[in-house]
Coordinates of N, CA and C in Angstrom, one line a residue:
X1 N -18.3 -13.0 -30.5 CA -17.3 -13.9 -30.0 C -17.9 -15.1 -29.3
X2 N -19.5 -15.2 -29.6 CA -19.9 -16.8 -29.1 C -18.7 -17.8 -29.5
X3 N -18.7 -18.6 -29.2 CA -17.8 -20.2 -29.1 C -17.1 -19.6 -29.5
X4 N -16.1 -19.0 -29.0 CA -14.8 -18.8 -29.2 C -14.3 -18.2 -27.7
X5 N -12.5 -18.9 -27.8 CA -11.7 -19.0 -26.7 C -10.4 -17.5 -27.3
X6 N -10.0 -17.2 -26.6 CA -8.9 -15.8 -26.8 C -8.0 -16.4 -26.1
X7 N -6.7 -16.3 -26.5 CA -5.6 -17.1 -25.8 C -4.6 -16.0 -25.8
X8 N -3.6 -16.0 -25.2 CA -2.0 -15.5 -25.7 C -1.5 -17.0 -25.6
X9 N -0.6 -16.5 -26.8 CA 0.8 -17.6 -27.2 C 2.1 -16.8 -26.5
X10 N 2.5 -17.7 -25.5 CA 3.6 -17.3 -25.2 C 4.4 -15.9 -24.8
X11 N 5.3 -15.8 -25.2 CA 5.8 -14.8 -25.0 C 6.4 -13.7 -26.7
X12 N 5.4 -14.3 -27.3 CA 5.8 -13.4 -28.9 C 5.0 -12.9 -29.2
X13 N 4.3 -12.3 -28.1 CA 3.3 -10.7 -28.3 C 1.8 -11.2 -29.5
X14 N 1.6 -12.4 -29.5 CA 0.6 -12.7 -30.5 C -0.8 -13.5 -29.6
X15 N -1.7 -12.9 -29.8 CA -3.1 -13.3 -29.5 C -3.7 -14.6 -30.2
X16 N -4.2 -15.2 -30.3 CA -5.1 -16.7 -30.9 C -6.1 -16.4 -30.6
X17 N -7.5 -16.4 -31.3 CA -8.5 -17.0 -31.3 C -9.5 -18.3 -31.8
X18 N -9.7 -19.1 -30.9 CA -10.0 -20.2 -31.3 C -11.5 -20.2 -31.3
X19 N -11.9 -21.4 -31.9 CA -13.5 -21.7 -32.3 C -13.4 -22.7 -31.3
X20 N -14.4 -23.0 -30.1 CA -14.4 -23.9 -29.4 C -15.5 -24.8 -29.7
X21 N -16.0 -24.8 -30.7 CA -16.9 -25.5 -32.1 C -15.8 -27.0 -32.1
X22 N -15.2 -26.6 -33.2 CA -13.7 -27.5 -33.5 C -12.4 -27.4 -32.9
X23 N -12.4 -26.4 -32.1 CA -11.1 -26.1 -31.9 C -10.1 -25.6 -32.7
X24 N -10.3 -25.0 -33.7 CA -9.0 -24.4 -34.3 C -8.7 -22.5 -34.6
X25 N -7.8 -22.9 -35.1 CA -7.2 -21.4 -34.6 C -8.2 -20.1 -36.1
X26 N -8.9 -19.4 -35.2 CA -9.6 -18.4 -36.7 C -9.0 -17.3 -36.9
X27 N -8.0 -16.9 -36.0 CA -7.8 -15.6 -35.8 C -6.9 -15.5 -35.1
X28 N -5.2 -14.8 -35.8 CA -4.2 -14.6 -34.9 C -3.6 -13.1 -35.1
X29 N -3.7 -11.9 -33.7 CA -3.6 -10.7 -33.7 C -2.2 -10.6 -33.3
X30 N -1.1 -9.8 -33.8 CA 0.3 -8.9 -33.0 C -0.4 -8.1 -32.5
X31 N 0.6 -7.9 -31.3 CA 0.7 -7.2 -30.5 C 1.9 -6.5 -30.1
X32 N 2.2 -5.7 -30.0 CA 3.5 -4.7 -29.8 C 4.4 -5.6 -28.7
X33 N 4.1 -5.9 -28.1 CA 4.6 -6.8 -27.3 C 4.1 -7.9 -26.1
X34 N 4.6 -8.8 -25.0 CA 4.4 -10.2 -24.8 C 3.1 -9.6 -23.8
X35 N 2.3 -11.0 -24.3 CA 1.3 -10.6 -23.6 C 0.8 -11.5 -22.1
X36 N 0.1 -10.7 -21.2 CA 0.0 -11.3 -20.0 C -1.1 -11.8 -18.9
X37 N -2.2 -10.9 -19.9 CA -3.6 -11.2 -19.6 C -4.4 -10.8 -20.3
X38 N -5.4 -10.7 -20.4 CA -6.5 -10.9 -21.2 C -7.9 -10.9 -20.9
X39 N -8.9 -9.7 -21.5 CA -10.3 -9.6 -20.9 C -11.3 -9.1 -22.0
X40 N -12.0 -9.8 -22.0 CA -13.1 -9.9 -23.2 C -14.3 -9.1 -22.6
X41 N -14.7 -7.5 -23.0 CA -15.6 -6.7 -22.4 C -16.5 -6.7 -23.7
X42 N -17.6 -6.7 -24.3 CA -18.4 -6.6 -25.1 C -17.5 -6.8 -26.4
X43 N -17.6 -5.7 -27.4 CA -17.1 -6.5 -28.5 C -15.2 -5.5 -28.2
X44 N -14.8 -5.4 -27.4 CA -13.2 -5.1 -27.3 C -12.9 -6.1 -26.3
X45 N -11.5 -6.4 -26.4 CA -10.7 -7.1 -25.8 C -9.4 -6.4 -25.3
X46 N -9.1 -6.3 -23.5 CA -8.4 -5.7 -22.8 C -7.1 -6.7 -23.2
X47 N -5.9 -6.1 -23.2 CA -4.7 -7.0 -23.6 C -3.3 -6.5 -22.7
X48 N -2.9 -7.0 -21.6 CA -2.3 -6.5 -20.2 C -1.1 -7.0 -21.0
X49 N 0.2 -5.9 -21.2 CA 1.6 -6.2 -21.8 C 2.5 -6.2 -21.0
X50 N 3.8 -6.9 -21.4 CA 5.0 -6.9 -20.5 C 5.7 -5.5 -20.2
X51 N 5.1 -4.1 -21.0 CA 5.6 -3.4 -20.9 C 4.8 -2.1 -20.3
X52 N 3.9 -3.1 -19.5 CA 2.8 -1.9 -18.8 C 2.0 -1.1 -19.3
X53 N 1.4 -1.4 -20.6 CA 0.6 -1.2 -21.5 C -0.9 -2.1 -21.6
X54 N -1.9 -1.2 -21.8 CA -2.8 -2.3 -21.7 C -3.5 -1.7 -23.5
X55 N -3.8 -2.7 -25.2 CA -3.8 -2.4 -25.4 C -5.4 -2.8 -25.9
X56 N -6.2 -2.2 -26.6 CA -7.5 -1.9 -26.5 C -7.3 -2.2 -28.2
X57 N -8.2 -3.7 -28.2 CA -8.7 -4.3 -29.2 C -10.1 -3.9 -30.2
X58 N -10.7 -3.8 -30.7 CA -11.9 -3.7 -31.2 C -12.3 -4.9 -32.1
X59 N -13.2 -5.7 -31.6 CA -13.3 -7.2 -32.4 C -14.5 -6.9 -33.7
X60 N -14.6 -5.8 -34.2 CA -15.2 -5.8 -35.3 C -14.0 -5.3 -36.3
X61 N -13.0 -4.9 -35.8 CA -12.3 -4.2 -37.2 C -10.5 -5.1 -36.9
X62 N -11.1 -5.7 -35.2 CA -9.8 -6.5 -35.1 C -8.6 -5.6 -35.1
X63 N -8.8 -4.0 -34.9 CA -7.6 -3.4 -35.2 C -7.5 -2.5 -33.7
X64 N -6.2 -2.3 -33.2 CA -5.9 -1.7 -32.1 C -6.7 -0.7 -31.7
X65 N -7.4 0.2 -31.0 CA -8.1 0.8 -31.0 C -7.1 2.1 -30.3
X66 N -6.6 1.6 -29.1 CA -5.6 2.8 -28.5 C -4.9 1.7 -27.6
X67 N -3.5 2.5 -27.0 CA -3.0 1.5 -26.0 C -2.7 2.6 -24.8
X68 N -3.7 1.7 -23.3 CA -3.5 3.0 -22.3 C -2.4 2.9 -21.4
X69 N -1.6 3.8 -21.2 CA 0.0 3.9 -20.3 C -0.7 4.1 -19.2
X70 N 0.1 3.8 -17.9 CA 0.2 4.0 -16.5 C 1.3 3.2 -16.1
X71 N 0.8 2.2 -16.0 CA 1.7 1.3 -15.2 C 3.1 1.1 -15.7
X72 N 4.4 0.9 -14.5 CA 5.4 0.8 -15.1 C 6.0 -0.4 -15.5
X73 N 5.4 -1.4 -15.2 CA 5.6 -2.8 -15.0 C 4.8 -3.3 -15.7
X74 N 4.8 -5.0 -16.3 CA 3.6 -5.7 -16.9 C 2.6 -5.7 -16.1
X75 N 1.3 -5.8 -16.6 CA -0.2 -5.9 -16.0 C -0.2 -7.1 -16.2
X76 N -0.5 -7.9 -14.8 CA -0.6 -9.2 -14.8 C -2.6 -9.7 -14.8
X77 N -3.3 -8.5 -14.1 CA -4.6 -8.7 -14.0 C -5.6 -7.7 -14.5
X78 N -6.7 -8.0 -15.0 CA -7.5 -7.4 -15.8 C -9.4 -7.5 -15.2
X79 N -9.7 -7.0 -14.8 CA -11.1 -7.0 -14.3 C -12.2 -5.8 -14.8
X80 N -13.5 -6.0 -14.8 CA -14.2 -5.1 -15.2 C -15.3 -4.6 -13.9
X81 N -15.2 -3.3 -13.5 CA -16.2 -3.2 -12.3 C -17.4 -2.1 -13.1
X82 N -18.4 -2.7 -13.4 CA -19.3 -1.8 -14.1 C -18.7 -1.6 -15.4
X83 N -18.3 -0.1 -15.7 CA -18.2 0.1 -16.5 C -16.7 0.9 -16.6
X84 N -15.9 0.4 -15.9 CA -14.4 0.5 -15.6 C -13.9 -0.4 -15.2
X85 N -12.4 -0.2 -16.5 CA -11.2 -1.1 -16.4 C -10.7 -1.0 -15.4
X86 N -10.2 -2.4 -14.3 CA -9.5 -1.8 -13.6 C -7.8 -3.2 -13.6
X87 N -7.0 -2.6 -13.3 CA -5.6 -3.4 -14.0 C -4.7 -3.5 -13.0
X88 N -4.0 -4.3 -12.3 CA -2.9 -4.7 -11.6 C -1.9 -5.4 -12.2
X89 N -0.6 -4.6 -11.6 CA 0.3 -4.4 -11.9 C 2.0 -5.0 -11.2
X90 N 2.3 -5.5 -12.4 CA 3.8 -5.8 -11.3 C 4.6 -4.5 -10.9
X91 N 4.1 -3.5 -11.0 CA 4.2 -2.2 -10.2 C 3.9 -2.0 -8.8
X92 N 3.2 -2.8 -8.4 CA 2.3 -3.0 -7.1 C 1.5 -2.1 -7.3
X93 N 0.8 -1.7 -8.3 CA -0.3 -0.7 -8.1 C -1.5 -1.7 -8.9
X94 N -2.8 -0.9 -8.6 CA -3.9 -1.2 -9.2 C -4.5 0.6 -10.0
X95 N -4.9 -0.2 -10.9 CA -5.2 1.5 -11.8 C -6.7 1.0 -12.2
X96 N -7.5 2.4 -12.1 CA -8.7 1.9 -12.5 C -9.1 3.3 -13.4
X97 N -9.5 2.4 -14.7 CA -9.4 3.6 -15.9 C -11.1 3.1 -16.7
X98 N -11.1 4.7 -16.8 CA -12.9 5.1 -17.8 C -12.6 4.6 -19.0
X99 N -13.5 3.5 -19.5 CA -14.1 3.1 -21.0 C -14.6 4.2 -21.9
X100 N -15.2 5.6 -20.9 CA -15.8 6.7 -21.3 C -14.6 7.4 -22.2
X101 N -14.0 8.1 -21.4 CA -12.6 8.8 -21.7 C -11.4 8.8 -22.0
X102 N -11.0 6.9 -21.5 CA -9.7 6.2 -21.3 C -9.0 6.7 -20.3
X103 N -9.1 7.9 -19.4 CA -8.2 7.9 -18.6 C -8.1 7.3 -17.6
X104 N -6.8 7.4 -16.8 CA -6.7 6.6 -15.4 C -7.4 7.7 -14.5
X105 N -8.5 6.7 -13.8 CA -9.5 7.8 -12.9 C -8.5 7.4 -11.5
X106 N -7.6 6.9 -11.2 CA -7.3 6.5 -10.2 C -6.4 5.5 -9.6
X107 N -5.3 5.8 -9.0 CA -4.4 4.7 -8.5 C -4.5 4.2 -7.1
X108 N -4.4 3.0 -7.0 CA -4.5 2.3 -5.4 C -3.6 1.5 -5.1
X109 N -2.8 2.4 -4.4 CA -1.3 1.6 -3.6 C -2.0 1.1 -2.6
X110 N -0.9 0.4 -2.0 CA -1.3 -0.6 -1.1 C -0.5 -1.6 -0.6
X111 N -0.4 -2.3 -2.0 CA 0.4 -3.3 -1.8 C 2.0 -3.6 -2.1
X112 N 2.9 -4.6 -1.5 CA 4.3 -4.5 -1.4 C 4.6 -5.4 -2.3
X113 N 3.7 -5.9 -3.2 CA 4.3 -6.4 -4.4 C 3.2 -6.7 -5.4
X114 N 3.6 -7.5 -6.4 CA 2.9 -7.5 -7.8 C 1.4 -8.0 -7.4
X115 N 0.5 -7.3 -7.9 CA -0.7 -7.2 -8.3 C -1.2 -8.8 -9.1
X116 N -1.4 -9.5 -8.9 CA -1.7 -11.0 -9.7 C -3.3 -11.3 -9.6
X117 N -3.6 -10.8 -9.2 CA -4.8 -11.3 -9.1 C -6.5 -10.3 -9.0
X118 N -7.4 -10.1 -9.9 CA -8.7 -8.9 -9.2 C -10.0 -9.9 -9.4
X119 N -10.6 -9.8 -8.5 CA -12.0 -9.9 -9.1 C -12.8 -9.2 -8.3
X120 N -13.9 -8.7 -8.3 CA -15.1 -7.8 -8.4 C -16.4 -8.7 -7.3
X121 N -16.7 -8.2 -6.9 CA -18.1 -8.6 -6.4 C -19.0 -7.3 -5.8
X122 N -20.4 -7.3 -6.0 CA -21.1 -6.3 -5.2 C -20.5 -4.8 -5.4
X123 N -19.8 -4.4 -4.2 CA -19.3 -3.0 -4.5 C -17.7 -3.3 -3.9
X124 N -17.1 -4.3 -3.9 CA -16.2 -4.3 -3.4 C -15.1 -5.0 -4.7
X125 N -14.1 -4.4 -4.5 CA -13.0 -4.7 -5.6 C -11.5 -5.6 -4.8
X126 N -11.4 -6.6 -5.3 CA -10.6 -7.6 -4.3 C -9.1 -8.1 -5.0
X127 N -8.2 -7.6 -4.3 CA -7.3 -7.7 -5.3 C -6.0 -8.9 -4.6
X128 N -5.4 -9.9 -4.9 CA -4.0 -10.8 -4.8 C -2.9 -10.5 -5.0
X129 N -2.0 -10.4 -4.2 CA -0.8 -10.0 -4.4 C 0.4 -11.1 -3.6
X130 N 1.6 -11.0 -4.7 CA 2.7 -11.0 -4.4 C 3.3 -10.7 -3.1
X131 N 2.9 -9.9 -2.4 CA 3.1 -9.8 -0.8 C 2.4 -10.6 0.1
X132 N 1.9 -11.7 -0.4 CA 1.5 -12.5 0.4 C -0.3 -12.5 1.1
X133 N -0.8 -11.0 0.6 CA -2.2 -10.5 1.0 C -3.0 -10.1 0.3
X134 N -4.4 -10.4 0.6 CA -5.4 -10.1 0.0 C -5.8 -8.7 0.5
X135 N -6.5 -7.9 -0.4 CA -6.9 -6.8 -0.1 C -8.4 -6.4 -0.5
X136 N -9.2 -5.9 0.4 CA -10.7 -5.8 0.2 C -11.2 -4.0 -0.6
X137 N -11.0 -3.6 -1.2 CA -11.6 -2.7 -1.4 C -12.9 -1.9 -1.6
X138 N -13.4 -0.6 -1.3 CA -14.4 0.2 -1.9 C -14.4 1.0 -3.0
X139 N -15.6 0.3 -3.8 CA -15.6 0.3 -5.1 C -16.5 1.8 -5.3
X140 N -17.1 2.1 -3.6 CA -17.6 3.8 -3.6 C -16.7 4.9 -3.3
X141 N -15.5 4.3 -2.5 CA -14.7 4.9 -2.4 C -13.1 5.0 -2.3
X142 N -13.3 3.8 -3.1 CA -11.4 3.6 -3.7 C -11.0 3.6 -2.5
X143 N -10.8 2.7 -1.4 CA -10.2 2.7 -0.3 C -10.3 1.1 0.1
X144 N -8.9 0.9 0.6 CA -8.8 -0.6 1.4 C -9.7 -0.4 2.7
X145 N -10.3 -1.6 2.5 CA -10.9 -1.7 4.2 C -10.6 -2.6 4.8
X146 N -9.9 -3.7 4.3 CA -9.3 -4.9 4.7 C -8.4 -5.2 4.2
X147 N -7.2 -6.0 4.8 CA -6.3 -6.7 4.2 C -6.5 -8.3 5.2
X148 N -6.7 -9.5 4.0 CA -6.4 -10.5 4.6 C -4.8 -11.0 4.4
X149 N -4.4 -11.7 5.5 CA -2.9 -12.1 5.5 C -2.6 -13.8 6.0
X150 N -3.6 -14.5 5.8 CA -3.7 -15.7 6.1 C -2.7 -16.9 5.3
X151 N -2.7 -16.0 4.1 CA -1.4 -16.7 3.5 C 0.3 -16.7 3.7
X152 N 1.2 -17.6 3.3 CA 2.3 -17.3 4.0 C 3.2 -17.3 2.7
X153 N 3.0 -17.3 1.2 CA 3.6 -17.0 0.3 C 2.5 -16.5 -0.7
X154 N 3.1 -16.0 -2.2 CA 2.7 -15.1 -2.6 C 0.7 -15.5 -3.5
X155 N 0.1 -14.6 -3.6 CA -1.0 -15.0 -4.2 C -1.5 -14.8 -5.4
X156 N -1.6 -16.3 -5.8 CA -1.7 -16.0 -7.0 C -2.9 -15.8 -8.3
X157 N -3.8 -16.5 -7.4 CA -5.3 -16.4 -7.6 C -6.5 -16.2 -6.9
X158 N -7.2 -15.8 -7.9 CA -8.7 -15.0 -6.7 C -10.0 -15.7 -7.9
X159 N -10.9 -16.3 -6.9 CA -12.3 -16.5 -7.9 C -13.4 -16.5 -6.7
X160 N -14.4 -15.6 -7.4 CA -15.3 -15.9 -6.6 C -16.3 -17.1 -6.8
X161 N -17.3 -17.9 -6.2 CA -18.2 -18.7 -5.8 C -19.4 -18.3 -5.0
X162 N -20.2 -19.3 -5.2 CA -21.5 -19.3 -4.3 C -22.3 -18.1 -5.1
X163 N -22.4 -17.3 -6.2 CA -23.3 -16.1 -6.4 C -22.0 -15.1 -5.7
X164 N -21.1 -15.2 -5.2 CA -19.8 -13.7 -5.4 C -19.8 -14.0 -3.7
X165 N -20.3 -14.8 -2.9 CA -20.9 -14.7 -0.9 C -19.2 -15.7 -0.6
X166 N -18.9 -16.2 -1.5 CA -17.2 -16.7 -1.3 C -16.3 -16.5 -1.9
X167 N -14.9 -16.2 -1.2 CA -14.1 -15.7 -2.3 C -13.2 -17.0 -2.2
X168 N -12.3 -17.3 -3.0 CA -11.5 -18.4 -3.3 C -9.5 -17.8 -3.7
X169 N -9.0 -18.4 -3.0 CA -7.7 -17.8 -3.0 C -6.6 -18.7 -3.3
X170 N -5.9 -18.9 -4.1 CA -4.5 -19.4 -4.6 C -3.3 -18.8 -4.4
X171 N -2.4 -19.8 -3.7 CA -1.0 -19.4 -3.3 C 0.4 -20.1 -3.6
X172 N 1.4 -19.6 -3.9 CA 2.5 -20.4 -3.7 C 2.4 -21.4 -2.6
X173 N 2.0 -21.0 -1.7 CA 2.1 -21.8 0.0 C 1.2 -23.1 0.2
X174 N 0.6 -23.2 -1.2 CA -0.1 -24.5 -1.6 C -1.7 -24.5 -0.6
X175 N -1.9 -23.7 -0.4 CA -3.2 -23.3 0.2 C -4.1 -22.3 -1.2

């Protein structure tokens, strides 16, 4: 998948892949339904649906591989911690599921609304939410150790900087 970009189109459950060579479209996948995020782990591609489904691509045969249930709500975020999927949810949950086995090894409530946001650093799993807070997790022991609440509307993005030593946060609240 060198020079190439993975997109969703809209809301008609269809994936794009583009050549960022030229830019044009080489490759367009269905999907059971609309899609909401997207994560490119070696040669599979994680695919977060409107219907709480995340469905497991294989980019050599381009054909579904399996689709994993948990969540009840669309998966808005998609992260990789090692060698586990982990998925947030407009459920307000985060699920964190084995590549090995596919199961869900684990759910982490917490939060009072939608899951929008994960990224990963070190051993810590950091997730944005819809309630307005950030949450720090342990990635040894699946447990909140912090909640930041600095924001005053919902959050909608997380990136880390500096080598992973800053985290970066997006909000409705325009901070």
């Amino acid at each position: 998948l060198a020079d190439m970009v993975i997109s969703s189109h809209g809301g008609t459950g269809v994936i794009k892949v583009w050549n960022t060579t030229n830019f044009t479209c080489e490759r367009t996948v269905q999907t059971p339904s609309e899609v909401h995020s997207l994560l490119v782990f070696g040669d599979l591609i994680f695919v977060g649906l409107i219907n709480g489904g995340i469905l497991v691509i294989n980019t050599t045969s381009w054909a579904a591989e399996r689709t994993l249930q948990g969540h009840t709500r669309l998966v808005f975020s998609l992260v990789m911690c090692g060698d586990l999927l982990v998925s947030g949810s407009a459920d307000n949950t985060i699920r964190v599921w084995s590549t090995a086995t596919w199961a869900c090894e684990r759910t982490l409530e917490g939060h009072g609304g939608t899951v929008r946001a994960l990224v990963t650093t070190g051993d810590k799993l950091i997730s944005g939410s819809w309630d307005n807070t950030i949450k720090v997790w342990s990635t040894t022991t699946w447990t909140c150790e912090r909640t930041l609440t600095d924001h005053d509307d919902c959050v909608n993005c997380l990136a880390l900087a500096d080598g992973g030593r800053k985290l970066l946060s997006g909000s409705k609240d325009r901070t």
